[in-house]
Amino acid sequence: MDPNTQAVEPIWGWQSELCTIADRAKHIFGNDILSDVTFRIQPPDSLGVDIKAHKCIYYDQIGPFNKWTAFSTLYAAKKYGIPVLKNACEQYLKQNVAADNCLAWFIQARLYDEINLENACMEKIDLYAAYVLQSADFLEIDLEVLKIILCRETVKAKEVDVCNAVTKWAKHQCEQKELDPTGANQRSVLGEALFLIRFPTMTSEEVASGPAKSGLLLAEEISQLFQFWYAKTQLPEKFVSRIRVGSHKEVTVSRFESTNSSQNWTYMAGFPDVIKFSITSTAQPCSDDLNEATVHLVAVGVFVQSPLPEGVECTATMKIFVYEMADPNGYRCLRDHPRELKDFRHTWTIPGKKHLSVAKFKLRNPFPVEFGKQYALSLQTSGMQRSFYGSNGKAVVNTSGICPLSVQFSDALDPEYDVVYGSGYHSYNERQIGYNAHTRTSTCGTTTFANGQFPQLYFETS
């Protein structure tokens, strides 16, 4: 035998029997051959064990994880710079967030600075708020996490349940600090989190039997709330009177009976599609203690082009206008003037999905709609040349449910043109392209209650 071969075989013999790099990497897993580091695991009252490890990732078989090992593995992956393992841990955790772990995992995600996992957990906290608020984990969160939850607009829970959960948390904190759970001490441990509870959105009975009776609210604050409810006076700024949209029920208002697939609705800069709408309730007021603004516009449906033009960014910009009396004496001899609510101007990127006829665009902040007022939606697209469109529209759409609505649609002039020139009547015929007086349609920017854009409006009611 060749003496050179004899010298090599004791060292490299194991590699000669393994044909692929993957097989050789798998062989050294859990082995001290060519190891780079030794981990000594020594639990209390135990001799411990040494684990040999290497810089490579072995053979890319990761897992299986469970809810006890995923976070500790994530910590190790981040500490030792193993992105493949880190990503696998994150993927497992995001896929397994549930009602019984979302709060605890949110806290862990904050510790590890895992923003995507934080967001995934918070979405579940919103969705399962009724369960989370009653859980033992909720009592153990710190003040900062409590404030994060209370600041959320999308918590799906009644405000009275939020208030009761926060009260239990405050009492628990008092016990931890060996304080009597008096109203004054509860206010002390809550600090500025107290007025993140949206007391104005609760009923007078709920406040009277809860925070007023327990001393959580002072007599002056209780008086301010009752004056707000019954005398319509202004509340101090510390109170938050917006209703959480998560506690609302979404109502879809579809205004067309038909969708035209010919994609013949065309667009041009300066020619927005506009529709005017107003709402009324078809039942008794949804809540005796709330202002009329218990309905919010949260999203709009927009007809889109499919497929979109290649190499062009396509956007949709929507503006919301409210119509105000031109005559302060209320004689209504003059037309109402439109005023843009600029805080609710939105620009969205139109998705380039195949076979998509309608895109649902959500508003960043829910828009409060008052009963009886007239509003206009103005849509201007960019990049999109044509789209599907609706026909056989309805002037009135009635909804059902706990708080049924009647939504009235009507034709509208271009509000911005109307504001500048004081009268938009002439513009309806002159500014539109190919306008047909008989059919009241054109080839560009002439949405009416009967034809055109805005196939759906999405409201949330409480």
XYZ file of C-alpha atoms in Angstrom:
462
model
C 0.000 0.000 0.000
C 1.182 3.485 -0.788
C 2.606 4.998 2.445
C 1.079 8.367 1.541
C -2.397 6.807 1.422
C -1.835 5.134 4.795
C -1.044 8.496 6.393
C -4.171 10.201 5.042
C -6.860 7.555 5.663
C -7.115 7.893 9.495
C -7.897 11.609 9.136
C -10.004 11.812 5.957
C -11.517 8.364 5.819
C -14.941 9.527 7.036
C -15.159 12.055 4.175
C -14.297 9.471 1.539
C -17.437 7.529 2.470
C -19.752 10.562 2.108
C -20.413 11.650 -1.450
C -21.920 15.132 -1.058
C -21.117 18.262 0.907
C -24.555 18.029 2.513
C -23.824 14.495 3.716
C -20.464 15.550 5.150
C -22.011 18.592 6.890
C -24.700 16.366 8.372
C -22.009 13.982 9.647
C -20.176 16.651 11.644
C -23.414 17.892 13.228
C -23.161 17.048 16.933
C -19.609 15.842 16.389
C -16.307 17.336 17.513
C -14.650 16.910 14.102
C -13.326 20.317 12.978
C -15.457 22.048 15.645
C -15.008 25.785 16.201
C -16.656 26.300 19.567
C -17.778 24.375 22.628
C -21.015 25.209 24.483
C -21.063 24.015 28.083
C -24.607 23.472 29.313
C -24.635 23.077 33.083
C -28.006 23.298 34.870
C -27.971 23.747 38.658
C -26.989 20.624 40.619
C -25.802 18.860 37.473
C -22.480 17.896 35.955
C -23.518 19.451 32.674
C -22.618 18.547 29.120
C -20.344 19.942 26.389
C -21.752 20.498 22.909
C -19.319 20.896 20.025
C -20.431 23.237 17.233
C -19.240 24.716 13.937
C -19.536 28.014 12.069
C -21.487 26.496 9.164
C -25.271 25.948 9.172
C -24.846 22.242 8.572
C -27.494 20.924 6.192
C -30.274 23.566 6.318
C -32.737 21.440 8.279
C -34.224 23.833 10.827
C -36.735 23.006 13.517
C -39.176 21.785 14.486
C -39.940 24.669 16.839
C -42.478 24.957 19.602
C -43.731 27.886 21.662
C -41.154 27.225 24.358
C -38.071 27.003 22.120
C -38.835 29.513 19.343
C -37.913 32.675 21.268
C -34.783 31.211 22.842
C -33.663 30.018 19.405
C -34.424 33.450 17.965
C -32.265 35.022 20.662
C -29.363 32.689 19.848
C -29.755 33.238 16.090
C -29.559 37.013 16.534
C -26.656 36.799 18.986
C -24.530 34.592 16.740
C -25.552 36.209 13.446
C -27.373 33.334 11.735
C -29.979 35.095 9.531
C -31.414 31.885 8.043
C -32.243 30.566 11.503
C -33.516 33.982 12.643
C -35.906 34.196 9.688
C -37.168 30.676 10.315
C -37.921 31.533 13.952
C -39.730 34.723 12.971
C -41.801 32.883 10.365
C -42.843 30.224 12.891
C -43.792 32.811 15.496
C -45.828 34.973 13.096
C -47.728 31.929 11.847
C -48.553 30.755 15.356
C -49.667 33.954 17.093
C -52.986 33.174 18.782
C -55.392 34.567 21.357
C -53.666 32.832 24.274
C -50.122 33.977 23.427
C -50.400 37.263 21.487
C -49.907 39.489 24.539
C -46.946 37.565 25.983
C -45.326 37.291 22.549
C -45.853 41.002 21.917
C -43.816 41.751 25.047
C -41.082 39.327 23.937
C -41.043 40.833 20.441
C -40.505 44.303 21.948
C -37.557 42.980 23.945
C -35.995 41.484 20.809
C -36.840 44.543 18.680
C -38.790 42.414 16.194
C -41.089 45.013 14.598
C -42.833 42.653 12.179
C -43.624 40.211 14.959
C -44.828 43.086 17.166
C -47.277 44.113 14.459
C -48.503 40.547 13.972
C -49.088 40.191 17.716
C -50.839 43.553 17.959
C -53.236 42.602 15.173
C -54.240 39.542 17.197
C -54.539 41.630 20.376
C -56.962 43.874 18.483
C -58.892 40.909 17.108
C -59.082 38.957 20.382
C -59.311 41.973 22.682
C -62.317 40.569 24.547
C -60.219 37.530 25.539
C -56.948 39.405 26.092
C -58.493 42.002 28.411
C -59.771 39.230 30.689
C -56.546 37.213 30.702
C -54.106 36.838 33.567
C -51.323 38.069 31.268
C -53.059 41.441 30.954
C -52.706 42.087 34.692
C -48.930 41.598 34.471
C -48.143 44.014 31.617
C -46.246 47.201 32.397
C -47.642 50.718 32.069
C -45.966 51.328 28.704
C -47.596 48.282 27.096
C -50.936 49.250 28.647
C -50.711 52.675 27.005
C -49.826 51.141 23.640
C -52.985 49.013 23.769
C -55.210 51.862 24.963
C -53.966 54.129 22.165
C -55.125 51.648 19.529
C -58.063 52.684 17.348
C -58.735 49.117 16.263
C -59.242 47.291 19.577
C -62.318 45.111 19.054
C -63.987 45.569 22.425
C -66.666 47.687 24.018
C -65.228 50.665 25.858
C -66.925 49.593 29.089
C -64.977 46.301 28.875
C -61.762 48.248 28.265
C -62.525 50.399 31.311
C -63.264 47.370 33.515
C -60.032 45.639 32.434
C -57.939 48.752 33.123
C -59.592 49.112 36.541
C -58.645 45.496 37.390
C -55.090 46.199 36.180
C -54.874 49.304 38.390
C -56.139 47.414 41.448
C -53.591 44.657 40.782
C -50.800 47.245 40.573
C -51.953 48.725 43.878
C -51.732 45.280 45.482
C -48.221 44.794 44.087
C -47.192 48.128 45.600
C -49.003 47.322 48.893
C -51.418 50.228 48.401
C -55.119 50.306 49.204
C -56.997 50.065 45.865
C -58.758 53.390 46.361
C -59.806 55.550 43.440
C -56.997 57.987 44.210
C -54.363 55.243 44.247
C -55.715 53.746 41.024
C -55.424 57.175 39.381
C -51.855 57.398 40.672
C -50.680 54.071 39.190
C -52.447 54.786 35.891
C -51.101 58.290 35.438
C -51.736 59.618 31.934
C -53.085 56.202 30.858
C -56.322 57.000 32.716
C -57.637 59.302 30.005
C -56.715 56.886 27.250
C -59.930 55.193 28.346
C -62.564 56.766 26.109
C -65.104 57.663 28.773
C -67.188 59.904 26.438
C -67.978 56.877 24.250
C -69.457 54.950 27.196
C -73.068 55.332 28.260
C -73.994 57.432 31.275
C -75.120 54.285 33.105
C -71.765 52.572 32.461
C -69.816 55.548 33.788
C -72.111 56.027 36.790
C -71.892 52.392 37.891
C -68.174 52.044 37.161
C -65.512 54.779 37.274
C -67.817 57.316 38.929
C -68.845 54.946 41.725
C -65.312 53.640 42.341
C -63.741 57.087 42.562
C -61.620 56.572 39.461
C -63.135 59.779 38.066
C -63.408 62.979 40.073
C -66.717 64.755 40.610
C -65.708 67.574 38.270
C -64.829 65.076 35.499
C -68.140 63.278 35.912
C -69.959 66.584 35.640
C -68.043 67.440 32.447
C -69.058 64.136 30.882
C -72.743 64.568 31.697
C -72.725 68.107 30.326
C -71.114 66.754 27.133
C -73.780 64.083 26.749
C -76.862 66.118 27.586
C -75.959 69.795 27.124
C -73.594 69.217 24.169
C -70.830 71.249 25.828
C -67.179 70.969 24.844
C -65.020 68.482 26.728
C -61.538 69.296 28.084
C -58.760 68.102 25.770
C -57.731 65.279 28.112
C -60.844 63.317 27.162
C -60.773 61.201 23.980
C -64.244 61.125 22.408
C -63.423 59.136 19.238
C -65.094 55.761 19.119
C -62.684 52.903 18.510
C -63.333 51.597 15.019
C -62.579 48.092 16.239
C -65.797 48.193 18.260
C -67.772 49.071 15.139
C -69.565 46.821 12.702
C -68.506 47.246 9.088
C -71.324 47.877 6.635
C -70.762 47.546 2.893
C -72.861 49.810 0.689
C -72.890 48.599 -2.934
C -74.517 51.127 -5.221
C -74.467 49.434 -8.653
C -76.482 46.518 -9.946
C -74.063 45.841 -12.824
C -70.320 46.031 -13.516
C -69.267 46.644 -17.110
C -66.284 44.562 -18.148
C -65.475 46.564 -21.281
C -63.107 48.879 -19.370
C -64.340 51.872 -21.339
C -64.352 54.336 -18.438
C -61.454 56.659 -19.292
C -59.410 59.118 -17.249
C -57.663 62.436 -17.823
C -55.859 64.857 -15.505
C -58.161 67.564 -14.228
C -61.341 65.522 -14.665
C -62.126 63.845 -11.334
C -64.942 61.393 -10.751
C -67.258 62.822 -8.091
C -70.244 61.453 -6.178
C -72.297 63.173 -3.485
C -73.747 61.211 -0.552
C -75.530 61.642 2.761
C -76.734 59.204 5.404
C -79.692 58.913 7.738
C -80.582 56.278 10.282
C -83.630 54.129 9.597
C -83.991 53.184 13.264
C -83.808 54.772 16.683
C -80.440 56.442 17.496
C -77.774 53.818 17.990
C -76.844 55.284 21.389
C -78.682 57.862 23.446
C -75.492 59.163 24.994
C -73.377 59.699 21.886
C -73.178 62.497 19.400
C -74.637 61.824 15.981
C -71.215 61.027 14.539
C -71.421 57.293 15.325
C -70.890 56.324 11.705
C -67.459 56.399 10.078
C -66.396 56.002 6.470
C -63.446 53.593 6.663
C -62.802 52.498 3.067
C -63.905 53.002 -0.535
C -64.147 50.647 -3.485
C -62.588 51.926 -6.722
C -62.865 50.413 -10.191
C -59.389 49.759 -11.632
C -57.746 48.784 -14.896
C -56.598 45.205 -15.397
C -53.877 44.762 -16.357
C -52.318 48.131 -15.548
C -50.027 49.891 -18.051
C -46.480 48.545 -17.822
C -43.718 50.703 -16.377
C -46.102 53.354 -15.035
C -46.899 54.032 -11.384
C -50.670 54.177 -11.077
C -52.210 56.051 -8.174
C -55.618 57.164 -6.981
C -56.099 60.353 -4.958
C -59.366 60.866 -3.108
C -60.602 64.059 -1.474
C -63.585 64.468 0.839
C -65.735 67.603 0.791
C -68.516 68.718 3.134
C -71.232 71.086 1.957
C -71.922 74.065 4.198
C -74.752 76.600 4.112
C -73.981 79.579 1.905
C -76.643 81.621 3.710
C -75.990 81.791 7.478
C -79.645 82.716 8.069
C -80.684 79.369 6.689
C -82.995 80.620 3.947
C -81.149 78.311 1.512
C -81.632 80.761 -1.365
C -78.003 80.128 -2.227
C -76.348 76.801 -3.005
C -74.329 75.159 -0.258
C -70.566 75.613 -0.612
C -68.198 72.594 -0.664
C -65.198 72.676 1.685
C -62.397 70.120 1.476
C -61.510 68.266 4.669
C -57.782 68.145 3.966
C -56.946 65.887 6.897
C -58.746 63.121 5.022
C -57.029 63.466 1.627
C -55.586 60.114 0.595
C -53.318 58.854 -2.191
C -53.073 55.109 -2.787
C -51.007 52.985 -5.153
C -53.309 50.983 -7.416
C -52.481 47.251 -7.155
C -51.366 45.595 -10.364
C -53.161 42.301 -9.810
C -54.512 40.387 -12.771
C -58.275 39.977 -13.104
C -58.903 42.696 -10.500
C -61.867 44.924 -11.233
C -62.320 46.687 -7.876
C -59.696 47.687 -5.290
C -60.658 48.371 -1.681
C -58.713 51.330 -0.300
C -58.723 51.920 3.463
C -58.596 55.416 4.962
C -55.697 56.069 7.318
C -58.121 57.483 9.863
C -61.850 56.721 9.933
C -63.893 59.669 8.665
C -66.813 60.644 10.976
C -70.039 61.086 9.018
C -72.849 63.159 10.498
C -76.462 62.316 9.791
C -78.134 64.649 7.322
C -74.987 66.398 6.080
C -73.988 66.350 2.417
C -70.529 65.048 1.463
C -68.720 64.551 -1.831
C -65.975 62.111 -2.764
C -63.643 63.270 -5.550
C -61.357 60.723 -7.216
C -58.439 61.634 -9.490
C -56.314 58.823 -10.935
C -52.818 58.969 -12.404
C -51.267 56.451 -14.790
C -54.468 54.441 -15.184
C -55.949 55.068 -18.634
C -59.288 53.291 -18.355
C -61.146 50.948 -16.024
C -64.244 48.919 -15.392
C -67.297 50.929 -14.345
C -70.689 50.447 -12.784
C -74.151 50.972 -14.223
C -77.773 50.788 -13.088
C -76.872 52.633 -9.918
C -79.244 53.223 -7.017
C -80.053 56.657 -5.636
C -80.781 55.160 -2.206
C -79.217 52.102 -0.551
C -80.643 50.812 2.738
C -78.647 48.563 5.055
C -79.734 46.218 7.828
C -78.292 45.344 11.216
C -78.215 46.818 14.707
C -77.808 50.338 13.337
C -79.422 50.318 9.866
C -78.535 53.164 7.535
C -80.050 54.808 4.507
C -77.370 56.150 2.150
C -78.508 58.634 -0.497
C -76.407 59.235 -3.636
C -76.718 62.159 -6.044
C -74.822 63.774 -8.916
C -72.157 66.317 -8.012
C -70.157 69.001 -9.768
C -66.392 69.128 -9.418
C -66.158 70.651 -5.894
C -62.758 72.282 -6.465
C -63.981 73.997 -9.626
C -67.095 75.052 -7.747
C -65.027 76.586 -4.920
C -62.850 78.620 -7.309
C -65.565 79.938 -9.607
C -68.460 80.131 -7.152
C -70.747 78.302 -9.549
C -70.097 74.924 -11.050
C -73.334 74.470 -12.945
C -71.875 75.365 -16.329
C -68.829 73.185 -15.784
C -70.781 69.948 -15.776
C -71.382 70.139 -19.542
C -68.405 72.216 -20.626
C -65.600 70.470 -18.761
C -66.572 66.884 -19.442
C -65.341 65.071 -22.512
C -67.942 63.531 -24.800
C -70.841 64.355 -22.495
C -74.201 62.932 -23.577
C -77.085 64.941 -22.133
C -79.593 62.180 -22.838
C -77.754 59.381 -21.033
C -76.003 61.735 -18.605
C -72.720 59.923 -19.218
C -69.438 60.763 -20.895
C -66.160 59.131 -21.724
C -64.306 60.844 -18.885
C -64.918 61.858 -15.294
C -68.704 61.992 -15.160
C -69.622 59.659 -12.360
C -73.302 59.957 -11.405
C -75.491 58.024 -9.033
C -76.411 55.865 -12.063
C -72.996 55.189 -13.664
C -69.268 55.359 -13.103
C -66.941 55.060 -10.122
C -67.220 54.284 -6.375
C -68.894 50.858 -6.527
C -68.717 50.429 -2.747
C -68.479 52.569 0.338
C -67.529 50.907 3.608
C -68.906 52.323 6.860
C -68.467 51.254 10.454
C -71.282 51.817 12.917
C -71.578 51.572 16.668
